[in-house]
Amino acid sequence: MAEPPTGRTYLRLILLGAAIGIPAALLAALFIASVHGLEHWLWGPGEPPWYAVLSLPVLGAIIVVLARRFLPGDGGHSPLEGLSTAATPISHAPGVFLAALGSLSYGAVLGPEAPVIALGSVVGMVANRYAKFDTQGASVISNAGQFSAISALFGGPLVAGMLLLEGGIGLGARLLPVLLPGLVAAAIGYLIFVGFGTWGGLDAPGLEVPDLPAYSGVHLGDLLIVMVVGVLSSLALARVHRLGTRVSEVKLPMPALLLAGGLAVGLLALLARALGANSQDVLFSGQTSVGVVATADSTKIVLVLLIAKFLAYAICLGCGFRGGPIFPAIFLGVAIASLGVVWFDLSPTLALAGGAAAGMAAQTRLIFSPLLFAGLLVGASSLDVLPPAVLAVAAAWLTTKFLDRRAKPTVETVAPAD
């Protein structure tokens, strides 16, 4: 990569990063409000009727088919590929918006982070049409829009900036000048959500669990449990991706695979309801359900939610829905940690922080972003969770790397013999 820009060009990048933080955050807020508004209108309060649970994911699949078939950009990149920070062309914005709306509002087990990042990138690309930076400058501005847009989802500019930092760590010292415009944009964008002065900001729901008991005084048993949680979270997410890949390889046309996936997700939610769980805790990203599973007091309910979410997540990853992969992974990590709450009287606050950090680390293969996110999630009164969360992340990361290395020879030996 070329040397980062300097002088007036770099100052323009920083100022433009601050400027696009506002429209990027506003567009993200519009998208999130649209998703949640449509979700509430479709599903209503409480447990919806069985036919809604069965039919709405299928209707959402139809919307995704239309977006992917008739609008540019295939509705965004596949969630099986993880999060992408590649610049999103302006023409792809309608398809990304519609495909994500049809996925997230209708119950697909994916998160809002991928479409929010893509829409933030679009804002950066629009700004670059007028600023006319070179390729490197355009990439920096695209990243600035992305990280402004996701700042509310991950609790502020610090997690967004850390994601950017860890994702580009291969640039070494050259990364810091590239990072600064994005971090400024994330800070400005976050002010749009939380407000400043007498203005209260916009209401954009992220991952938040109220009324957590304070956690203090780490015990040896807690450390052992969260390390096991880290290992199990990585193993579970590796299986999710393997199953999702198999789903994506099913020999069906894209529309048929999507419709079948929507039907399967609805059936899993109904089966979980029949076994005593809430179907709404199986559907969707898991943002509003992590508190439910973290404080559950029944092994049966935790296992039902864990297994049903595991299968629904894998199906949604592979069948063609569009959304992000992080929040369902966080739910799975928390669900695994919640077994420690039921069996070993682990603190639900530690289960939430350790499980969220382990699930996020296993999915993203990052270290510091999950830890920072876990600390923000539980609040300043429970920062004693961070030492155990470090061990959870370390166990998850090491297990994931071990599984990656173990899988590489299988990929490398598929070439035909001479």
CSV table of C-alpha atoms in Angstrom, one decimal:
chain,number,residue,atom,x,y,z
A,1,MET,CA,0.0,0.0,0.0
A,2,ALA,CA,1.2,3.5,-0.8
A,3,GLU,CA,2.3,6.0,2.0
A,4,PRO,CA,-0.7,7.6,3.8
A,5,PRO,CA,-1.6,11.1,2.5
A,6,THR,CA,-0.1,14.1,4.3
A,7,GLY,CA,-0.4,17.9,4.4
A,8,ARG,CA,-3.5,19.5,3.1
A,9,THR,CA,-4.8,16.4,1.6
A,10,TYR,CA,-4.7,14.6,5.0
A,11,LEU,CA,-6.4,17.5,6.7
A,12,ARG,CA,-9.2,17.4,4.1
A,13,LEU,CA,-9.6,13.7,4.8
A,14,ILE,CA,-10.0,14.4,8.6
A,15,LEU,CA,-12.5,17.2,8.1
A,16,LEU,CA,-14.5,15.3,5.5
A,17,GLY,CA,-14.5,12.3,7.9
A,18,ALA,CA,-16.0,14.5,10.6
A,19,ALA,CA,-18.5,15.9,8.1
A,20,ILE,CA,-19.7,12.5,6.8
A,21,GLY,CA,-20.1,11.2,10.3
A,22,ILE,CA,-23.4,13.0,10.5
A,23,PRO,CA,-25.1,11.7,7.3
A,24,ALA,CA,-23.7,8.2,7.8
A,25,ALA,CA,-25.1,8.1,11.3
A,26,LEU,CA,-28.5,9.5,10.2
A,27,LEU,CA,-28.7,6.9,7.4
A,28,ALA,CA,-27.8,4.1,9.9
A,29,ALA,CA,-30.5,5.4,12.3
A,30,LEU,CA,-33.0,5.5,9.5
A,31,PHE,CA,-32.2,1.9,8.6
A,32,ILE,CA,-32.3,0.6,12.2
A,33,ALA,CA,-35.6,2.5,12.8
A,34,SER,CA,-37.1,1.0,9.6
A,35,VAL,CA,-36.0,-2.5,10.7
A,36,HIS,CA,-37.5,-2.2,14.2
A,37,GLY,CA,-40.6,-0.3,13.1
A,38,LEU,CA,-41.5,-3.0,10.5
A,39,GLU,CA,-40.6,-5.7,12.9
A,40,HIS,CA,-43.0,-4.4,15.5
A,41,TRP,CA,-45.8,-3.9,13.0
A,42,LEU,CA,-45.4,-7.4,11.6
A,43,TRP,CA,-45.0,-9.4,14.8
A,44,GLY,CA,-46.9,-7.3,17.3
A,45,PRO,CA,-46.5,-7.6,21.1
A,46,GLY,CA,-46.0,-10.9,22.9
A,47,GLU,CA,-46.0,-14.3,21.2
A,48,PRO,CA,-47.3,-14.1,17.6
A,49,PRO,CA,-49.7,-16.7,16.3
A,50,TRP,CA,-48.1,-19.9,14.8
A,51,TYR,CA,-49.0,-19.0,11.3
A,52,ALA,CA,-47.1,-15.7,11.6
A,53,VAL,CA,-44.0,-17.5,13.0
A,54,LEU,CA,-44.1,-19.9,10.0
A,55,SER,CA,-45.0,-17.5,7.2
A,56,LEU,CA,-43.2,-14.3,7.9
A,57,PRO,CA,-39.6,-15.7,7.4
A,58,VAL,CA,-40.9,-17.0,4.1
A,59,LEU,CA,-42.3,-13.7,3.1
A,60,GLY,CA,-39.0,-12.1,4.1
A,61,ALA,CA,-37.2,-14.6,1.8
A,62,ILE,CA,-39.4,-13.4,-1.1
A,63,ILE,CA,-38.4,-9.8,-0.5
A,64,VAL,CA,-34.7,-10.8,-0.4
A,65,VAL,CA,-35.2,-12.8,-3.7
A,66,LEU,CA,-36.6,-9.7,-5.3
A,67,ALA,CA,-33.8,-7.5,-4.0
A,68,ARG,CA,-31.1,-9.9,-5.1
A,69,ARG,CA,-32.6,-10.6,-8.5
A,70,PHE,CA,-33.7,-7.2,-9.7
A,71,LEU,CA,-31.5,-4.6,-7.9
A,72,PRO,CA,-27.7,-4.2,-8.4
A,73,GLY,CA,-25.3,-5.7,-5.9
A,74,ASP,CA,-26.9,-9.0,-5.0
A,75,GLY,CA,-28.3,-7.4,-1.8
A,76,GLY,CA,-24.8,-7.1,-0.3
A,77,HIS,CA,-22.2,-9.7,0.4
A,78,SER,CA,-22.9,-13.1,1.9
A,79,PRO,CA,-22.8,-13.3,5.7
A,80,LEU,CA,-20.8,-16.5,5.3
A,81,GLU,CA,-17.9,-14.2,4.2
A,82,GLY,CA,-17.9,-12.3,7.5
A,83,LEU,CA,-17.9,-8.5,7.7
A,84,SER,CA,-16.6,-6.7,4.7
A,85,THR,CA,-15.0,-3.2,4.8
A,86,ALA,CA,-14.7,-3.0,1.0
A,87,ALA,CA,-16.2,0.1,-0.5
A,88,THR,CA,-19.9,-0.3,-1.5
A,89,PRO,CA,-20.9,1.3,-4.8
A,90,ILE,CA,-23.7,3.9,-4.6
A,91,SER,CA,-25.9,1.9,-6.9
A,92,HIS,CA,-25.9,-1.1,-4.5
A,93,ALA,CA,-27.6,0.9,-1.7
A,94,PRO,CA,-31.3,0.2,-2.6
A,95,GLY,CA,-30.6,-3.6,-2.9
A,96,VAL,CA,-28.6,-3.7,0.4
A,97,PHE,CA,-31.4,-1.8,2.2
A,98,LEU,CA,-34.2,-3.9,0.9
A,99,ALA,CA,-32.5,-7.3,1.3
A,100,ALA,CA,-31.5,-6.5,4.9
A,101,LEU,CA,-35.0,-5.2,5.7
A,102,GLY,CA,-36.5,-8.5,4.3
A,103,SER,CA,-34.1,-10.5,6.3
A,104,LEU,CA,-33.9,-8.7,9.7
A,105,SER,CA,-37.5,-7.6,10.1
A,106,TYR,CA,-38.9,-10.9,9.1
A,107,GLY,CA,-37.0,-13.0,11.6
A,108,ALA,CA,-33.8,-14.1,9.9
A,109,VAL,CA,-31.1,-15.0,12.4
A,110,LEU,CA,-28.6,-12.3,11.3
A,111,GLY,CA,-27.5,-9.0,12.7
A,112,PRO,CA,-27.7,-5.4,11.4
A,113,GLU,CA,-24.0,-4.7,11.4
A,114,ALA,CA,-23.2,-5.7,7.8
A,115,PRO,CA,-25.9,-3.6,6.0
A,116,VAL,CA,-25.2,-0.7,8.4
A,117,ILE,CA,-21.5,-0.9,7.4
A,118,ALA,CA,-22.4,-1.1,3.7
A,119,LEU,CA,-24.8,1.9,3.9
A,120,GLY,CA,-22.1,4.0,5.8
A,121,SER,CA,-19.7,3.1,3.0
A,122,VAL,CA,-22.2,4.4,0.4
A,123,VAL,CA,-22.2,7.8,2.2
A,124,GLY,CA,-18.4,7.9,2.0
A,125,MET,CA,-18.6,7.1,-1.7
A,126,VAL,CA,-21.1,9.9,-2.3
A,127,ALA,CA,-18.8,12.3,-0.5
A,128,ASN,CA,-15.9,11.3,-2.6
A,129,ARG,CA,-17.7,12.2,-5.8
A,130,TYR,CA,-17.4,15.8,-4.7
A,131,ALA,CA,-14.1,15.6,-2.9
A,132,LYS,CA,-12.4,13.6,-5.7
A,133,PHE,CA,-9.7,11.8,-3.7
A,134,ASP,CA,-7.5,9.2,-5.2
A,135,THR,CA,-8.1,5.5,-4.6
A,136,GLN,CA,-6.5,5.5,-1.2
A,137,GLY,CA,-8.3,8.6,-0.1
A,138,ALA,CA,-11.6,7.2,-1.3
A,139,SER,CA,-11.0,4.0,0.7
A,140,VAL,CA,-10.3,6.1,3.9
A,141,ILE,CA,-13.5,8.1,3.4
A,142,SER,CA,-15.5,4.9,2.8
A,143,ASN,CA,-14.1,3.5,6.1
A,144,ALA,CA,-15.0,6.7,7.9
A,145,GLY,CA,-18.6,6.3,6.8
A,146,GLN,CA,-18.7,2.7,7.8
A,147,PHE,CA,-17.4,3.3,11.3
A,148,SER,CA,-19.6,6.3,11.9
A,149,ALA,CA,-22.6,4.1,11.0
A,150,ILE,CA,-21.8,1.2,13.3
A,151,SER,CA,-20.7,3.3,16.3
A,152,ALA,CA,-24.1,3.0,18.0
A,153,LEU,CA,-24.4,-0.7,17.5
A,154,PHE,CA,-21.2,-1.4,19.4
A,155,GLY,CA,-21.5,1.1,22.1
A,156,GLY,CA,-19.6,4.1,20.8
A,157,PRO,CA,-16.5,5.1,18.7
A,158,LEU,CA,-14.0,3.1,20.7
A,159,VAL,CA,-15.2,-0.4,19.6
A,160,ALA,CA,-15.7,0.9,16.1
A,161,GLY,CA,-12.2,2.3,16.1
A,162,MET,CA,-10.7,-0.8,17.6
A,163,LEU,CA,-12.4,-2.9,14.9
A,164,LEU,CA,-10.8,-0.7,12.3
A,165,LEU,CA,-7.4,-0.9,14.1
A,166,GLU,CA,-7.4,-4.7,14.4
A,167,GLY,CA,-8.7,-5.2,10.9
A,168,GLY,CA,-5.8,-3.2,9.4
A,169,ILE,CA,-3.0,-4.1,11.8
A,170,GLY,CA,-0.9,-5.4,8.8
A,171,LEU,CA,-0.2,-1.8,7.8
A,172,GLY,CA,1.9,-1.3,10.9
A,173,ALA,CA,2.7,2.4,11.7
A,174,ARG,CA,1.0,3.5,8.5
A,175,LEU,CA,-2.3,2.5,10.0
A,176,LEU,CA,-2.6,5.4,12.5
A,177,PRO,CA,-2.9,8.2,9.8
A,178,VAL,CA,-5.5,6.0,8.0
A,179,LEU,CA,-7.4,5.3,11.2
A,180,LEU,CA,-7.8,8.9,12.4
A,181,PRO,CA,-10.5,10.1,9.9
A,182,GLY,CA,-12.6,7.0,10.6
A,183,LEU,CA,-12.3,7.4,14.4
A,184,VAL,CA,-13.3,11.1,14.1
A,185,ALA,CA,-16.3,10.1,12.0
A,186,ALA,CA,-17.3,7.4,14.5
A,187,ALA,CA,-17.1,9.9,17.3
A,188,ILE,CA,-19.3,12.5,15.4
A,189,GLY,CA,-21.7,9.8,14.4
A,190,TYR,CA,-22.1,8.5,17.9
A,191,LEU,CA,-23.1,12.0,19.0
A,192,ILE,CA,-26.0,11.8,16.6
A,193,PHE,CA,-27.2,8.7,18.5
A,194,VAL,CA,-26.6,9.9,22.1
A,195,GLY,CA,-27.0,13.6,21.6
A,196,PHE,CA,-25.1,16.6,23.0
A,197,GLY,CA,-26.1,19.7,25.0
A,198,THR,CA,-29.8,19.7,25.6
A,199,TRP,CA,-30.6,17.5,22.5
A,200,GLY,CA,-31.2,13.9,23.5
A,201,GLY,CA,-30.0,12.3,20.2
A,202,LEU,CA,-31.7,9.6,18.2
A,203,ASP,CA,-33.0,6.3,19.7
A,204,ALA,CA,-31.1,3.5,18.0
A,205,PRO,CA,-31.3,0.2,19.9
A,206,GLY,CA,-28.0,-1.7,20.3
A,207,LEU,CA,-27.1,-4.7,22.4
A,208,GLU,CA,-28.1,-3.6,25.9
A,209,VAL,CA,-29.1,-5.6,29.0
A,210,PRO,CA,-30.6,-3.5,31.9
A,211,ASP,CA,-30.6,-4.4,35.6
A,212,LEU,CA,-27.6,-6.6,35.6
A,213,PRO,CA,-26.3,-7.4,39.1
A,214,ALA,CA,-22.9,-5.9,39.9
A,215,TYR,CA,-20.0,-8.3,39.6
A,216,SER,CA,-17.0,-8.1,41.9
A,217,GLY,CA,-14.5,-10.5,43.3
A,218,VAL,CA,-13.2,-13.0,40.8
A,219,HIS,CA,-13.0,-16.6,41.8
A,220,LEU,CA,-10.9,-19.5,40.4
A,221,GLY,CA,-14.0,-21.4,39.4
A,222,ASP,CA,-15.2,-18.3,37.3
A,223,LEU,CA,-11.9,-18.3,35.4
A,224,LEU,CA,-12.1,-22.0,34.6
A,225,ILE,CA,-15.8,-21.8,33.5
A,226,VAL,CA,-15.2,-18.8,31.1
A,227,MET,CA,-12.2,-20.6,29.5
A,228,VAL,CA,-14.4,-23.6,28.8
A,229,VAL,CA,-17.0,-21.1,27.4
A,230,GLY,CA,-14.3,-19.7,25.0
A,231,VAL,CA,-13.4,-23.2,23.7
A,232,LEU,CA,-17.0,-24.3,23.3
A,233,SER,CA,-18.0,-21.0,21.6
A,234,SER,CA,-15.3,-21.5,19.0
A,235,LEU,CA,-16.2,-25.1,18.4
A,236,ALA,CA,-19.9,-24.2,18.1
A,237,LEU,CA,-19.2,-21.4,15.6
A,238,ALA,CA,-16.9,-23.5,13.6
A,239,ARG,CA,-19.8,-26.0,13.3
A,240,VAL,CA,-22.2,-23.2,12.4
A,241,HIS,CA,-20.0,-22.1,9.5
A,242,ARG,CA,-19.5,-25.7,8.3
A,243,LEU,CA,-23.2,-26.3,8.3
A,244,GLY,CA,-23.9,-22.9,6.7
A,245,THR,CA,-21.4,-23.7,4.0
A,246,ARG,CA,-23.2,-27.0,3.3
A,247,VAL,CA,-26.5,-25.2,3.1
A,248,SER,CA,-25.0,-22.8,0.6
A,249,GLU,CA,-23.9,-25.7,-1.6
A,250,VAL,CA,-27.3,-27.3,-1.8
A,251,LYS,CA,-28.2,-27.8,-5.5
A,252,LEU,CA,-31.2,-25.5,-5.6
A,253,PRO,CA,-31.8,-22.2,-7.4
A,254,MET,CA,-31.3,-19.2,-5.3
A,255,PRO,CA,-35.1,-18.4,-4.9
A,256,ALA,CA,-35.9,-22.0,-3.9
A,257,LEU,CA,-33.0,-22.2,-1.4
A,258,LEU,CA,-34.1,-18.9,0.2
A,259,LEU,CA,-37.7,-19.9,0.5
A,260,ALA,CA,-36.7,-23.3,2.0
A,261,GLY,CA,-34.4,-21.5,4.5
A,262,GLY,CA,-37.2,-19.2,5.6
A,263,LEU,CA,-39.6,-22.1,6.1
A,264,ALA,CA,-36.9,-24.1,8.1
A,265,VAL,CA,-36.3,-21.1,10.4
A,266,GLY,CA,-40.0,-20.7,11.1
A,267,LEU,CA,-40.3,-24.4,11.8
A,268,LEU,CA,-37.4,-24.3,14.2
A,269,ALA,CA,-39.0,-21.3,16.1
A,270,LEU,CA,-42.3,-23.2,16.4
A,271,LEU,CA,-40.5,-26.3,17.6
A,272,ALA,CA,-38.7,-24.3,20.3
A,273,ARG,CA,-42.1,-22.8,21.3
A,274,ALA,CA,-43.5,-26.3,21.6
A,275,LEU,CA,-40.6,-27.2,24.0
A,276,GLY,CA,-41.3,-24.2,26.2
A,277,ALA,CA,-39.1,-21.4,24.8
A,278,ASN,CA,-40.2,-18.2,23.2
A,279,SER,CA,-40.1,-18.3,19.4
A,280,GLN,CA,-39.0,-14.7,19.3
A,281,ASP,CA,-35.8,-15.6,21.2
A,282,VAL,CA,-35.0,-18.1,18.3
A,283,LEU,CA,-35.7,-15.6,15.5
A,284,PHE,CA,-33.9,-12.4,14.8
A,285,SER,CA,-30.3,-11.3,15.7
A,286,GLY,CA,-30.4,-12.0,19.4
A,287,GLN,CA,-29.8,-8.4,20.4
A,288,THR,CA,-32.9,-8.3,22.6
A,289,SER,CA,-32.7,-11.9,23.8
A,290,VAL,CA,-29.2,-12.1,25.3
A,291,GLY,CA,-30.6,-10.9,28.6
A,292,VAL,CA,-33.3,-13.6,28.5
A,293,VAL,CA,-30.8,-16.4,28.0
A,294,ALA,CA,-28.2,-14.9,30.4
A,295,THR,CA,-30.7,-14.9,33.3
A,296,ALA,CA,-32.5,-18.2,32.5
A,297,ASP,CA,-32.8,-20.6,35.3
A,298,SER,CA,-33.7,-23.7,33.3
A,299,THR,CA,-31.3,-26.1,31.6
A,300,LYS,CA,-34.0,-27.2,29.2
A,301,ILE,CA,-34.8,-23.7,28.1
A,302,VAL,CA,-31.1,-22.7,27.6
A,303,LEU,CA,-30.4,-25.9,25.6
A,304,VAL,CA,-33.6,-25.4,23.5
A,305,LEU,CA,-32.6,-21.8,22.6
A,306,LEU,CA,-29.0,-22.8,22.1
A,307,ILE,CA,-29.7,-25.6,19.7
A,308,ALA,CA,-32.5,-23.8,17.8
A,309,LYS,CA,-30.5,-20.6,17.4
A,310,PHE,CA,-27.5,-22.6,16.3
A,311,LEU,CA,-29.4,-24.3,13.5
A,312,ALA,CA,-31.4,-21.2,12.5
A,313,TYR,CA,-28.2,-19.2,12.4
A,314,ALA,CA,-26.4,-21.7,10.2
A,315,ILE,CA,-29.4,-21.9,7.8
A,316,CYS,CA,-29.6,-18.1,7.5
A,317,LEU,CA,-25.8,-17.9,6.9
A,318,GLY,CA,-26.0,-20.3,4.0
A,319,CYS,CA,-29.5,-20.0,2.3
A,320,GLY,CA,-29.1,-16.5,1.0
A,321,PHE,CA,-30.4,-14.0,3.6
A,322,ARG,CA,-28.5,-10.8,4.0
A,323,GLY,CA,-27.2,-9.4,7.3
A,324,GLY,CA,-24.3,-9.5,9.7
A,325,PRO,CA,-22.8,-12.6,11.5
A,326,ILE,CA,-21.7,-11.0,14.8
A,327,PHE,CA,-24.8,-10.6,17.0
A,328,PRO,CA,-26.0,-14.2,16.6
A,329,ALA,CA,-22.5,-15.4,17.4
A,330,ILE,CA,-22.6,-13.2,20.6
A,331,PHE,CA,-26.0,-14.9,21.5
A,332,LEU,CA,-24.5,-18.3,21.1
A,333,GLY,CA,-21.5,-17.4,23.3
A,334,VAL,CA,-23.9,-16.0,26.0
A,335,ALA,CA,-26.1,-19.1,25.8
A,336,ILE,CA,-23.2,-21.4,26.3
A,337,ALA,CA,-22.0,-19.3,29.3
A,338,SER,CA,-25.6,-19.4,30.7
A,339,LEU,CA,-25.3,-23.1,31.3
A,340,GLY,CA,-22.7,-22.0,33.9
A,341,VAL,CA,-25.3,-19.8,35.5
A,342,VAL,CA,-27.7,-22.7,35.8
A,343,TRP,CA,-25.2,-25.4,36.8
A,344,PHE,CA,-22.5,-23.6,38.8
A,345,ASP,CA,-24.2,-20.4,40.0
A,346,LEU,CA,-22.0,-18.3,37.8
A,347,SER,CA,-22.9,-14.6,37.8
A,348,PRO,CA,-25.2,-13.7,34.9
A,349,THR,CA,-23.2,-10.5,34.5
A,350,LEU,CA,-20.0,-12.6,34.0
A,351,ALA,CA,-21.9,-15.0,31.7
A,352,LEU,CA,-23.0,-12.1,29.6
A,353,ALA,CA,-19.6,-10.4,29.3
A,354,GLY,CA,-17.6,-13.6,29.0
A,355,GLY,CA,-20.0,-15.2,26.5
A,356,ALA,CA,-20.3,-12.1,24.4
A,357,ALA,CA,-16.6,-11.6,24.3
A,358,ALA,CA,-16.0,-15.3,23.4
A,359,GLY,CA,-18.7,-15.4,20.7
A,360,MET,CA,-17.5,-12.2,19.1
A,361,ALA,CA,-13.8,-13.3,19.2
A,362,ALA,CA,-14.6,-16.6,17.7
A,363,GLN,CA,-16.6,-15.0,14.9
A,364,THR,CA,-14.4,-12.0,14.1
A,365,ARG,CA,-11.0,-13.6,15.0
A,366,LEU,CA,-10.2,-10.4,16.8
A,367,ILE,CA,-9.1,-9.9,20.4
A,368,PHE,CA,-9.3,-6.4,21.8
A,369,SER,CA,-12.6,-5.4,20.1
A,370,PRO,CA,-14.6,-8.2,21.9
A,371,LEU,CA,-13.0,-7.3,25.2
A,372,LEU,CA,-13.8,-3.6,24.9
A,373,PHE,CA,-17.3,-4.4,23.8
A,374,ALA,CA,-17.8,-6.8,26.8
A,375,GLY,CA,-16.7,-4.0,29.2
A,376,LEU,CA,-19.0,-1.5,27.7
A,377,LEU,CA,-21.9,-4.0,27.7
A,378,VAL,CA,-21.8,-4.6,31.5
A,379,GLY,CA,-20.9,-1.1,32.5
A,380,ALA,CA,-18.3,0.5,34.8
A,381,SER,CA,-19.7,-1.1,38.0
A,382,SER,CA,-18.8,-4.6,36.8
A,383,LEU,CA,-15.3,-4.2,35.3
A,384,ASP,CA,-14.1,-7.1,37.4
A,385,VAL,CA,-15.5,-9.2,34.5
A,386,LEU,CA,-12.6,-8.1,32.3
A,387,PRO,CA,-9.9,-10.5,33.6
A,388,PRO,CA,-12.1,-13.6,33.1
A,389,ALA,CA,-13.3,-12.1,29.8
A,390,VAL,CA,-9.6,-12.0,28.7
A,391,LEU,CA,-9.3,-15.7,29.3
A,392,ALA,CA,-12.6,-16.4,27.5
A,393,VAL,CA,-11.3,-14.4,24.5
A,394,ALA,CA,-7.9,-16.1,24.6
A,395,ALA,CA,-9.4,-19.6,24.7
A,396,ALA,CA,-11.8,-18.7,21.9
A,397,TRP,CA,-9.1,-17.2,19.7
A,398,LEU,CA,-6.6,-20.0,20.2
A,399,THR,CA,-9.2,-22.6,19.6
A,400,THR,CA,-10.3,-20.9,16.4
A,401,LYS,CA,-6.7,-20.6,15.2
A,402,PHE,CA,-6.2,-24.3,15.9
A,403,LEU,CA,-9.3,-25.2,14.0
A,404,ASP,CA,-8.2,-23.0,11.1
A,405,ARG,CA,-4.8,-24.7,10.9
A,406,ARG,CA,-6.3,-28.1,11.1
A,407,ALA,CA,-8.7,-27.3,8.3
A,408,LYS,CA,-6.0,-26.0,5.9
A,409,PRO,CA,-4.5,-29.4,4.9
A,410,THR,CA,-7.9,-30.6,3.9
A,411,VAL,CA,-8.3,-27.6,1.6
A,412,GLU,CA,-4.8,-28.1,0.2
A,413,THR,CA,-5.1,-31.7,-0.6
A,414,VAL,CA,-8.1,-31.5,-2.9
A,415,ALA,CA,-6.0,-31.0,-6.0
A,416,PRO,CA,-6.1,-34.0,-8.4
A,417,ALA,CA,-3.1,-36.4,-8.4
A,418,ASP,CA,-0.8,-36.5,-11.4
